[in-house]
Coordinates of C-alpha atoms in Angstrom, one line a residue:
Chain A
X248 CA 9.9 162.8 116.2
X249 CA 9.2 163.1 112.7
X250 CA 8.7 166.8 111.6
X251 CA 11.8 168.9 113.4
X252 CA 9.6 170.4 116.1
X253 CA 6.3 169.5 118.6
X254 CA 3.6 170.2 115.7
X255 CA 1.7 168.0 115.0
X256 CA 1.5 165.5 118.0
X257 CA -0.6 164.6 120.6
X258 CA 0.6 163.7 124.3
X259 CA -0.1 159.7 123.4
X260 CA 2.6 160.3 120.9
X261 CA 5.1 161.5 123.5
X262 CA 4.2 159.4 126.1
X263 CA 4.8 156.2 123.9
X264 CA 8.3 158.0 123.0
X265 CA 9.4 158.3 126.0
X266 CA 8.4 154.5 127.8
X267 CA 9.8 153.0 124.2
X268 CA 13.5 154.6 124.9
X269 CA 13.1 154.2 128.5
X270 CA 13.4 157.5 129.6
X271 CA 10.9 160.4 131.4
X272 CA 8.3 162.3 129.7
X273 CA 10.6 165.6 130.7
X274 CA 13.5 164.0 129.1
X275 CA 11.4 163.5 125.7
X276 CA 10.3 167.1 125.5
X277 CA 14.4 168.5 126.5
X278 CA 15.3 166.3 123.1
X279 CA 12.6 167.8 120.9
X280 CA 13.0 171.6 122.1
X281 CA 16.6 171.3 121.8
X282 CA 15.9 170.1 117.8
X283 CA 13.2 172.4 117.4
X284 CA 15.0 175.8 118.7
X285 CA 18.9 174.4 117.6
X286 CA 20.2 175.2 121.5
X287 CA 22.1 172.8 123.1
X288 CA 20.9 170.3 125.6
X289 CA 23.5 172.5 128.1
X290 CA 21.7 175.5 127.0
X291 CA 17.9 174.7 127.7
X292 CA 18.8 173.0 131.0
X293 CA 20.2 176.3 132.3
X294 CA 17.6 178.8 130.3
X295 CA 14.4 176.3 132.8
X296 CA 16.6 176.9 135.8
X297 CA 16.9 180.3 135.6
X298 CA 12.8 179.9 135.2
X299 CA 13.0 178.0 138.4
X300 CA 14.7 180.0 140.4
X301 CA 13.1 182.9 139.5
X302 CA 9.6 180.7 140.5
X303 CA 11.7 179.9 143.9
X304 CA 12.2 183.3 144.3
X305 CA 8.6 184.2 143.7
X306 CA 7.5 182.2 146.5
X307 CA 9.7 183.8 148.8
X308 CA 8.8 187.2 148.0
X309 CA 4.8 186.5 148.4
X310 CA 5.3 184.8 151.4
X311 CA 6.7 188.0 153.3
X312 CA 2.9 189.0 152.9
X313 CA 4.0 192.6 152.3
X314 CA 2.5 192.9 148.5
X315 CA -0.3 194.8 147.8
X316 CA -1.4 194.3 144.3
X317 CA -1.8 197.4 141.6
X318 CA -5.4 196.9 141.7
X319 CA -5.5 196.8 145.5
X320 CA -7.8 193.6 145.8
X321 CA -5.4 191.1 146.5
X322 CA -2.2 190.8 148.8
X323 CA -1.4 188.7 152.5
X324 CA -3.6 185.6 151.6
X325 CA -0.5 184.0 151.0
X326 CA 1.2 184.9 154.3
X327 CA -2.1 183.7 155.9
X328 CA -2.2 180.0 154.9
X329 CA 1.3 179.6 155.5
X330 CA 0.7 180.4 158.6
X331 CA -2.5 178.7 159.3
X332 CA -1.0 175.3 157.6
X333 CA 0.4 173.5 160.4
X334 CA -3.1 173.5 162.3
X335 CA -5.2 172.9 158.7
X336 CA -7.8 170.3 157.6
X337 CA -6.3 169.0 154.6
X338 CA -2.9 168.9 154.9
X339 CA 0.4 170.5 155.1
X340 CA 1.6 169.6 151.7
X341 CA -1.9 170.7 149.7
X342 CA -1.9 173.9 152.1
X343 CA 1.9 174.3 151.4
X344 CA 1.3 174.2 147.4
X345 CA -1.7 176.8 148.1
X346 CA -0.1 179.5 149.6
X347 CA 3.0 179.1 147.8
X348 CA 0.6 179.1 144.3
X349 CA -0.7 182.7 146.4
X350 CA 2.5 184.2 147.1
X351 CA 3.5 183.7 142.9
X352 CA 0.1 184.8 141.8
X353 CA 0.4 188.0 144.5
X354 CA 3.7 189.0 143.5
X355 CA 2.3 188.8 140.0
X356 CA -0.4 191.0 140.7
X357 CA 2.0 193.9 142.3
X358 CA 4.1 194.1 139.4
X359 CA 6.5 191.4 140.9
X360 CA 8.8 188.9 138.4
X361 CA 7.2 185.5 137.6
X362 CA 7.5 183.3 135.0
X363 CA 4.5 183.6 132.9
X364 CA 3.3 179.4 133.0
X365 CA 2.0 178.8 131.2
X366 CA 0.2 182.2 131.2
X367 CA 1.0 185.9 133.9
X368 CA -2.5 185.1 135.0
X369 CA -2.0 181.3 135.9
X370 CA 1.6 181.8 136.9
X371 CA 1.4 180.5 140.7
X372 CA 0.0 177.0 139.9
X373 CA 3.2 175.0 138.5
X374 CA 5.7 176.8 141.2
X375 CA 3.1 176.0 144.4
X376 CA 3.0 172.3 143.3
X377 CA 6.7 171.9 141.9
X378 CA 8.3 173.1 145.0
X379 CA 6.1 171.4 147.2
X380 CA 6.7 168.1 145.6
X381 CA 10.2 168.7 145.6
X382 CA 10.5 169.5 148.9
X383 CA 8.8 166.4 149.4
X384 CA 10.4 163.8 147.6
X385 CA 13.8 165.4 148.6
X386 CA 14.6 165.9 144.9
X387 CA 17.7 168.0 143.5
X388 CA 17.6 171.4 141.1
X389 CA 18.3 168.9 138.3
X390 CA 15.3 166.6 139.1
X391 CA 12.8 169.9 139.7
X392 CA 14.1 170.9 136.1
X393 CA 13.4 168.0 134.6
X394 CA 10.5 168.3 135.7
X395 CA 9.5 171.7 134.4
X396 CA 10.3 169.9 131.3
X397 CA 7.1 167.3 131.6
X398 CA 5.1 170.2 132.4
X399 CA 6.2 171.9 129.1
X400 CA 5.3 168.4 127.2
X401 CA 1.8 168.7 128.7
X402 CA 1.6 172.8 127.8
X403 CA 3.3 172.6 124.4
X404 CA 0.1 169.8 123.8
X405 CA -2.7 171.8 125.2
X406 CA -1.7 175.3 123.3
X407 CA -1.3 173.3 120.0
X408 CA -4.8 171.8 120.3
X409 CA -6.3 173.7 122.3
X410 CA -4.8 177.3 123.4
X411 CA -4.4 178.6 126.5
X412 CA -5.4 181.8 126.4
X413 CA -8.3 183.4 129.3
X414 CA -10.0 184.9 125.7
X415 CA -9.9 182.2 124.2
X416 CA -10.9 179.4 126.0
X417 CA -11.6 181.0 129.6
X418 CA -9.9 179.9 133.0
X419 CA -9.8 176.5 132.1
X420 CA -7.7 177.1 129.3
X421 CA -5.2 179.0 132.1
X422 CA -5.3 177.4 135.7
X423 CA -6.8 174.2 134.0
X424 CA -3.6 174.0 132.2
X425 CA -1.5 175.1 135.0
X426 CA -2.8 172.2 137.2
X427 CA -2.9 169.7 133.9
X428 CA 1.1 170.5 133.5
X429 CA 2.2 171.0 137.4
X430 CA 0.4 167.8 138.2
X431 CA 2.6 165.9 134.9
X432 CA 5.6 167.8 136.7
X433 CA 4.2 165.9 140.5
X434 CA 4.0 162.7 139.4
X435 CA 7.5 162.6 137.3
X436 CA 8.7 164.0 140.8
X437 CA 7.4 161.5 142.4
X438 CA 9.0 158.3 140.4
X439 CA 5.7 157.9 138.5
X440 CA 5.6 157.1 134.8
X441 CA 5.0 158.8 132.0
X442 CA 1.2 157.6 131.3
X443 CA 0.8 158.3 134.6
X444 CA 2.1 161.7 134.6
X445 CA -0.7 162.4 131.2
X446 CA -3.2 160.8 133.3
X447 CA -2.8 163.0 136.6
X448 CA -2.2 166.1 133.9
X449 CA -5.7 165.1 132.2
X450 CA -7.2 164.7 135.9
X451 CA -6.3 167.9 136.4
X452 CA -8.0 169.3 133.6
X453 CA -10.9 167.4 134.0
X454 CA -11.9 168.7 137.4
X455 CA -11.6 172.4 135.7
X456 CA -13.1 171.5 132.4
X457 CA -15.4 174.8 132.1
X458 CA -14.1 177.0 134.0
X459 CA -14.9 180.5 132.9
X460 CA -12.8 183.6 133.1
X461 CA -14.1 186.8 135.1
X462 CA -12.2 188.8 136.6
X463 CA -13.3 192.1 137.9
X464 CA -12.3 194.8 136.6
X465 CA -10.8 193.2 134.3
X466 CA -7.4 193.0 136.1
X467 CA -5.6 189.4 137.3
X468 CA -6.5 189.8 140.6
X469 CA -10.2 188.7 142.0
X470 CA -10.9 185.7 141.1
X471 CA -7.6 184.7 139.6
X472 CA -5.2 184.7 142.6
X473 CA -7.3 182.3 144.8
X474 CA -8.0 180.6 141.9
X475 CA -4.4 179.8 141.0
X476 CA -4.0 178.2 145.1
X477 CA -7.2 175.9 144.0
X478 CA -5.7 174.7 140.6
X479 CA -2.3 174.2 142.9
X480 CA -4.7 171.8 145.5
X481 CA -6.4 169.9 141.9
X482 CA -3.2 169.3 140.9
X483 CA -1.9 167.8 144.2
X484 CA -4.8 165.5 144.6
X485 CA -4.8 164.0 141.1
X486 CA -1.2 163.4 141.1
X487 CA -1.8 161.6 143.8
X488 CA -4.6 159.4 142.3
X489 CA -2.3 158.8 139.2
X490 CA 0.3 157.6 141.4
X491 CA -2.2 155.4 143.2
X492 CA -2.8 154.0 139.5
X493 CA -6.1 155.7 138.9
X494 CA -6.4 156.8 135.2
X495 CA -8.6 159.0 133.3
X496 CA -11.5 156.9 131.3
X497 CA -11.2 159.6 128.8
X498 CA -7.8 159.7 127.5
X499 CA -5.7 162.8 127.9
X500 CA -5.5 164.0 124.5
X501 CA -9.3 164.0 124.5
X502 CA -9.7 165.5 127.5
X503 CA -7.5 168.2 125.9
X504 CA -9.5 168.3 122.7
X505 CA -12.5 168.6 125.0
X506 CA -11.3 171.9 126.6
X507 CA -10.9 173.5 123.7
X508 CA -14.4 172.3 122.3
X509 CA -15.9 173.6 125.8
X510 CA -13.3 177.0 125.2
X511 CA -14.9 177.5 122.4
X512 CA -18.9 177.1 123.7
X513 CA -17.8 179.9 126.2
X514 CA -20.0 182.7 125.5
X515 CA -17.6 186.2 125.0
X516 CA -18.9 187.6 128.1
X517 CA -17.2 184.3 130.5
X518 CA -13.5 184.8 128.2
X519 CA -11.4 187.9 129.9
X520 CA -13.9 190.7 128.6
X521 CA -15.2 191.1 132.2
X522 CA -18.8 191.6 131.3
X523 CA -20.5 187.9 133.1
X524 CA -19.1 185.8 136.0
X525 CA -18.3 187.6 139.5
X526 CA -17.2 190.6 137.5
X527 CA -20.9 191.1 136.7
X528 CA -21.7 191.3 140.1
X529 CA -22.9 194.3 142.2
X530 CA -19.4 193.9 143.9
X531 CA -17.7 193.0 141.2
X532 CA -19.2 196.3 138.9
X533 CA -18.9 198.5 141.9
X534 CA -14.9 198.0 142.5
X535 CA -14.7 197.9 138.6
X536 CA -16.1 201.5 139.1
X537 CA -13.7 202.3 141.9
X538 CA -10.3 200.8 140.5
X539 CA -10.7 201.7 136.8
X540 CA -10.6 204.9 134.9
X541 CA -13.6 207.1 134.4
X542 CA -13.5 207.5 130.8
X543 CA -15.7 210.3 131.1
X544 CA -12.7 212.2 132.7
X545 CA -10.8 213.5 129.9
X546 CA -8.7 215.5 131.9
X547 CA -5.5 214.6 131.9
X548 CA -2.8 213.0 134.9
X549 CA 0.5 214.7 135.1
X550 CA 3.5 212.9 136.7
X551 CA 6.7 214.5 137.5
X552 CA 5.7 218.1 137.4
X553 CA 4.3 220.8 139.2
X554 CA 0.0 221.4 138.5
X555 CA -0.4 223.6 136.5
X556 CA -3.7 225.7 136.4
X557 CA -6.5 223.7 135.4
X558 CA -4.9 221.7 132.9
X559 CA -4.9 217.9 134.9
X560 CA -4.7 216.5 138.0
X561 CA -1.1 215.6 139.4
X562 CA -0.4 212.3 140.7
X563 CA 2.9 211.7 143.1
X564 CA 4.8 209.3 141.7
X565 CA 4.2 206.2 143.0
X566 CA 5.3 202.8 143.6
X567 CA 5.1 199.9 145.8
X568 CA 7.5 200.3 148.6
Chain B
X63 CA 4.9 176.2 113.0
X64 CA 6.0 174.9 116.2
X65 CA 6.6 176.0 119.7
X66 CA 9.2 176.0 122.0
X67 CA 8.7 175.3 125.5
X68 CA 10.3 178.8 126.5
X69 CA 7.1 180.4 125.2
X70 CA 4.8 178.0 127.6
X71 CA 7.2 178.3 130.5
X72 CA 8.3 181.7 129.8
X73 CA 8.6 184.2 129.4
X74 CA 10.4 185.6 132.9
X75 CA 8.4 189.1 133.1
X76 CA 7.0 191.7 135.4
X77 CA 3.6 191.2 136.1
X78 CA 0.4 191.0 136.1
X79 CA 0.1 190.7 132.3
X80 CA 1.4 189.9 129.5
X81 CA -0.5 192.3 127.0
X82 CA -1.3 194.9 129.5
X83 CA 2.0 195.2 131.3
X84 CA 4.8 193.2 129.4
X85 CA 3.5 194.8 125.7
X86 CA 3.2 198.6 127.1
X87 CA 6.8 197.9 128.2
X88 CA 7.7 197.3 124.4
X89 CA 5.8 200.2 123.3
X90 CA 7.4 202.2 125.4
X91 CA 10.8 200.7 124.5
X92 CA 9.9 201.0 120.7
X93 CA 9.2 204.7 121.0
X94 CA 12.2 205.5 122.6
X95 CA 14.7 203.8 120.7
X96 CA 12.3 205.6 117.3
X97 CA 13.0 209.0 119.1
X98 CA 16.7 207.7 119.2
X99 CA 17.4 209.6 121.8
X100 CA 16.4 210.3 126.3
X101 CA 13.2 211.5 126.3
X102 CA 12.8 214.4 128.3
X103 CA 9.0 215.1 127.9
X104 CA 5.6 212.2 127.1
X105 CA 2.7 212.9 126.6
X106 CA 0.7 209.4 126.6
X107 CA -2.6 208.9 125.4
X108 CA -4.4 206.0 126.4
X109 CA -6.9 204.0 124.0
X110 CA -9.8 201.3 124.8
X111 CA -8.7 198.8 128.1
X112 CA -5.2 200.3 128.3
X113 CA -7.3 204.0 129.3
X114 CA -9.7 201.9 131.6
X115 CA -7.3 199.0 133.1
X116 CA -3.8 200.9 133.1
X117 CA -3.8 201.5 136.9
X118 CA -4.7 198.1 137.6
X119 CA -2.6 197.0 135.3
X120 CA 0.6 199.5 135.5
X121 CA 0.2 200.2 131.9
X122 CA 1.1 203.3 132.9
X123 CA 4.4 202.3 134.5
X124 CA 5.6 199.7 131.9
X125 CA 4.9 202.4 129.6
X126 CA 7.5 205.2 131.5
X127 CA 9.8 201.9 132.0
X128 CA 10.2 201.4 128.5
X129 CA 11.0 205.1 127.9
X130 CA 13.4 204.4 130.3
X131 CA 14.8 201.8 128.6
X132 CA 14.1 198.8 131.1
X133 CA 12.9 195.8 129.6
X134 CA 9.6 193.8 130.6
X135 CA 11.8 191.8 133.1
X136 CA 13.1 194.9 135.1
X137 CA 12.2 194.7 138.5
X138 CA 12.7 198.8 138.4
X139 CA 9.4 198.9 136.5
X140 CA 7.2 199.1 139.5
X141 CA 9.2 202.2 140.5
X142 CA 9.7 203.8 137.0
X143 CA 7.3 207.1 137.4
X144 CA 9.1 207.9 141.0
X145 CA 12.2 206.9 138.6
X146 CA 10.8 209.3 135.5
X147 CA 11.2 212.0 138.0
X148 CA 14.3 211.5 138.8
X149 CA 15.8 211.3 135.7
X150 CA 14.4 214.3 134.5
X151 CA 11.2 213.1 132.3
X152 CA 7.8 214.9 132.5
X153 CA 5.2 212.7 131.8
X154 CA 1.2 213.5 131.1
X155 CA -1.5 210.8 131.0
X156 CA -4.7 211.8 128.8
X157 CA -7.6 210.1 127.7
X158 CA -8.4 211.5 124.1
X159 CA -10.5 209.7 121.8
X160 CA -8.0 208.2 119.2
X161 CA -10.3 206.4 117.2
X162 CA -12.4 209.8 116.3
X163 CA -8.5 210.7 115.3
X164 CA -6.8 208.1 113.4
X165 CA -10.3 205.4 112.8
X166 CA -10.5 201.8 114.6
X167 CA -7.5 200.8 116.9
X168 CA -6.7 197.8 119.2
X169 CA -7.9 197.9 122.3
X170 CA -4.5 198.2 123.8
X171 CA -3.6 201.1 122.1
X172 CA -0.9 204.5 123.0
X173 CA -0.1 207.1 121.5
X174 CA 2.9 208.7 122.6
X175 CA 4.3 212.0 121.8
X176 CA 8.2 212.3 122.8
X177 CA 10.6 214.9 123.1
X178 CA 14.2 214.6 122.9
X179 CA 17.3 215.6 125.2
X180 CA 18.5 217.5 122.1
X181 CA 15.0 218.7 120.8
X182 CA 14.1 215.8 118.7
X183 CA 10.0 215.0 118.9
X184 CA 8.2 212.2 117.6
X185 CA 4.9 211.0 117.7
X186 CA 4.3 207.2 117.8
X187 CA 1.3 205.2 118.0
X188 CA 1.7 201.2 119.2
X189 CA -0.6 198.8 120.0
X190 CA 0.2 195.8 122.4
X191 CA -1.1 192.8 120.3
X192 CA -0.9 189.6 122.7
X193 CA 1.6 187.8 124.7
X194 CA 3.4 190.5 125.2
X195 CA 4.5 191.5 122.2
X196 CA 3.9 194.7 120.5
X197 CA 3.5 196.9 117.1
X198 CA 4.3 200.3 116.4
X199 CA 1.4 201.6 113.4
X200 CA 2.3 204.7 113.4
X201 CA 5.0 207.0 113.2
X202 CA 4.1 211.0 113.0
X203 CA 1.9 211.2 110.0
X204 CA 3.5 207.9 108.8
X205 CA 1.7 204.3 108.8
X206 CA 4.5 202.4 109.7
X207 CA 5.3 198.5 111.3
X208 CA 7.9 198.2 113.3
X209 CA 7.9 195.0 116.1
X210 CA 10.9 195.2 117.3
X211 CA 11.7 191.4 116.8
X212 CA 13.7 191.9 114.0
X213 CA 16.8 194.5 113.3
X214 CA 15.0 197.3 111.4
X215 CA 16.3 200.5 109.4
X216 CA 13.9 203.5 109.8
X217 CA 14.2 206.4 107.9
X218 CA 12.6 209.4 107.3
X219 CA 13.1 211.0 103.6
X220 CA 12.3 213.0 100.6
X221 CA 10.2 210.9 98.1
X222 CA 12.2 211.0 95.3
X223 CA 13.7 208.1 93.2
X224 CA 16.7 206.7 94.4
X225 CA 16.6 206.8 97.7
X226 CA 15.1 203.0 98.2
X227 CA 17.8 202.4 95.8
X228 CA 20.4 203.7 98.0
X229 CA 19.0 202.2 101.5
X230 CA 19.2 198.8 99.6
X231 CA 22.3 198.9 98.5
X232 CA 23.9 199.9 101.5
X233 CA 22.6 197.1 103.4
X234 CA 23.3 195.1 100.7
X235 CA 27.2 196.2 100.8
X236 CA 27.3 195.1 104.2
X237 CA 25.9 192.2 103.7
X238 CA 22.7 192.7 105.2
X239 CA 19.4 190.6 104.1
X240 CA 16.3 192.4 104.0
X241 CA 13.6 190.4 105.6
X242 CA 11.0 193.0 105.1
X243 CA 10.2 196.4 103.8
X244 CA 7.4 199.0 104.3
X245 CA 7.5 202.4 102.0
X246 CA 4.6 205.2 103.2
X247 CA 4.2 208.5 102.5
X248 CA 2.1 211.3 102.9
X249 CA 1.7 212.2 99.4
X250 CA 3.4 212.2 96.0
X251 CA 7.0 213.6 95.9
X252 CA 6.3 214.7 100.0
X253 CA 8.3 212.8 102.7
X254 CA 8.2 209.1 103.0
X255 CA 9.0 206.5 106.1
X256 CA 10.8 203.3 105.2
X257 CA 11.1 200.4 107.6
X258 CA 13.2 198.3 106.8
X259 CA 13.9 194.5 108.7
X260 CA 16.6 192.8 108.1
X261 CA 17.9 189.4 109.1
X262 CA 21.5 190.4 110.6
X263 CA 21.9 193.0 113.0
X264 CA 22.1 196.8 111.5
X265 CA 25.3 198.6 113.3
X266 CA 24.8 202.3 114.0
X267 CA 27.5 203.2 110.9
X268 CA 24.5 201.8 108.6
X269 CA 22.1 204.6 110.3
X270 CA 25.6 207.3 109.5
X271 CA 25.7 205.7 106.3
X272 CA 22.1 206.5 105.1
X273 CA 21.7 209.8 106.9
X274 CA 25.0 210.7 104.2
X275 CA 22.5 209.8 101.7
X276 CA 21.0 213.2 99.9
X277 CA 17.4 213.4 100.8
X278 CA 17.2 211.4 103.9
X279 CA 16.4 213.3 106.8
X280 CA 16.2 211.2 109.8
X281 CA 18.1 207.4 110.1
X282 CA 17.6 205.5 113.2
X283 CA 18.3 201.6 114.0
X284 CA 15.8 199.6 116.0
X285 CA 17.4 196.7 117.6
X286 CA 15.5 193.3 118.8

């Protein structure tokens, strides 16, 4: 810590931090937000569990499979696999972190709360994997927090030297994060060390490196919410191999650097504009046409009063019941 | 610069974005405490990706929400035209093109044109500028600032010297520090908009205070 705050550093720097005083990579970044925002160690403990029980109660709410999103592409996948789970190929603890990273990303996508994480668009990864870890390893609230914590070190890194924005840096800059800070959060869960928790995070990103970002329609729904349950499995996996003490030959402040380098080779059309990618598909344009506004409709939508004449169209009030 | 881990895991909001749902909330939220008082009548008109997106995106209910007064973490917002309706606001949805208007705009763009429980109207235009937070660029004819991330004095007054003078000094009398200050007008010695940020909250006596003031004509308080 030598500047009051998280800028400049690099996740070698943290790492080292925390195995020199002994303590977890969550722990290190609790110390350096309480200096760099002036709240007590009390006060950002209880500000990431309110994050994590609003995550817990995310999952719950995606999992009734009764969401249909604004768009109306996505909703029920989430129910699906958790039902499916128990008779799945690979596993009831990657299938568990899927649907539950469905059930957040659905209940994103019909207007539901979630704790953006590190972006609205990404915010199913961290919850499917935390909670399915946890479950797990049988740890406590207090664990899971600290937890969320490691993840933050590993999302604080990657926004600072790389961002993690869909327009910036497309999908790998989003779910490639995700999975990069929910698999820090696995293996900290897990007992693992810090280096090992930077190595599963830059695993993570690894296997996403280049990811583009295309949603149709422009809206966070097709591909983003199946794409949030696949980051979810990435993670899993190479929090595994990181606690099987496999580590990344490039280390993980590279691999960050790397995704920024490859963010920024992203040609416009593959960073949120939805012009390439599946949302240049036929499908893709023809719900685009379907779902979005017809600008060549000037007419106007009335809500909340009676038609009048020939002046708009009126629309019932509406909402997701 | 730094970051705090709140912004990476955080913020809590309603989804399914941040600039298309969460900002349109603080547009909406902006606008209505600007009109400083329950809107009874909007007419909103969309710009760029908020026109094509909003349904997808329920710009168009984070927009109503935050004339409602819910914030982008209100679970209500999914409900907030049926909700409008209820409470007695009419709201219109057109498509206009802005830019021919008032020249280029962000992409996430509104204008929204209120009127008041007691008659007061306003016309605001506010652009949702990334990770959910927002700007307000326009107020009536006024080019204006306001982010709502800091306490701000807005008034609306005659543009004659002094009246800076006094605005100053009475947030300097209760011990207010200006952070920031914007001064347009429409032309010389016409009406002018000030927005003022400040440091310390702004109690509603400052807005009495500078509404006693000779020349101003309209005082409101914006608070974060």
């Amino acid at each position: 810590m030598t500047n009051g705050g998280f800028h400049p550093f690099t996740l070698s720097d943290l790492v080292n931090e925390a195995l020199s005083e002994g303590v977890s990579l969550g722990e290190i970044a609790l110390r350096h937000e309480c200096e760099f925002s002036g709240i007590s160690r009390l006060e950002a403990v209880r500000r990431m569990q309110a994050n994590l029980d609003v995550m817990r109660s995310a999952v719950q709410q995606g999992l009734s499979g009764r969401l249909r999103s604004a768009g109306g592409l996505v909703g029920g996948d989430a129910a699906k696999v958790e039902e499916y789970k128990s008779r799945g190929l690979s596993g009831d603890h990657i299938l568990s972190a899927a649907s539950r990273a469905l059930a957040v990303s659905e209940v994103n996508a019909s207007m539901g709360l979630i704790v953006a994480s590190p972006t609205a668009g990404s915010c199913g990864v961290i919850p499917g994997v935390l909670l399915t870890v946890a479950e797990r390893v049988g740890a406590d609230d207090e664990a899971t927090v600290m937890a969320l914590f490691a993840a933050g070190a590993v999302g604080i890194v990657a926004a600072s030297r790389a961002g993690i924005s869909g327009a910036e840096g497309g999908c790998q800059a989003e779910c490639g994060v995700a999975a990069a800070m929910a698999a820090a959060s696995a293996v900290q869960l897990a007992g693992g060390d810090p280096e090992a928790a930077a190595h599963a995070a830059a695993m993570s990103l690894k296997a996403l490196l280049g990811l583009v970002c295309d949603p149709v329609a422009g809206l966070v729904e097709v591909p983003c919410v199946k794409r949030n349950a696949f980051s979810a499995a990435i993670a899993m996996i190479a929090a595994d191999m990181a606690l099987a003490g496999v580590r990344s030959v490039i280390p993980p402040d590279e691999v960050i650097d790397a995704m920024g380098a490859v963010g920024r080779m992203l040609p416009v059309a593959l960073r949120e504009t939805a012009e390439g990618g599946l949302a240049a598909t036929p499908t893709g344009k023809s719900l685009s046409a379907r779902i979005c506004h017809n600008l060549g409709d000037l007419s106007g939508i009335t809500i909340g009063r009676e038609e009048r004449g020939d002046s708009g169209k009126t629309r019932e009030p509406e909402g997701l019941s | 610069m730094g970051t705090s881990i709140f912004e990476i895991i955080g913020p809590i909001m309603i989804g399914p974005s941040s600039s298309h749902t969460a900002g349109a909330v603080k547009i909406g939220r902006l606008a209505r405490a600007i009109l400083a008082e329950k809107p009874v009548d909007a007419k909103i008109d969309l710009h760029g990706s908020f026109a094509r997106t909003y349904k997808g995106h329920g710009t168009d209910r984070a927009l109503v929400g935050g004339l409602l007064g819910f914030g982008p973490d209100d679970e209500r917002l999914r409900d907030s035209l049926r909700l409008a309706h209820e409470a007695g606001l009419q709201v219109i949805f057109q498509f206009p093109d802005l830019e021919a208007e008032l020249g280029p705009l962000h992409p996430n763009t509104a204008r929204l044109t209120l009127k008041g429980q007691n008659g007061l109207t306003v016309r605001i235009v506010g652009s949702s500028i990334g990770g959910g937070r927002a700007v307000v660029t326009r107020i009536d004819d006024f080019e204006a600032r306001i982010t709502g991330e800091y306490p701000a004095l807005v008034t609306l007054h005659r543009d004659k010297p002094g009246v800076i003078a006094a605005l100053t000094r009475i947030l300097a009398d209760a011990g207010i520090n200006i952070a920031g200050m914007t001064v347009s007008r429409t032309g010389r010695r016409g009406r002018a908009l000030a927005v003022i940020e400040t440091d310390e909250a702004i109690d509603s006596s400052i807005a009495d205070l500078a509404r006693a003031h000779q020349g101003v004509e309209r005082a409101i308080v914006i608070v974060p």
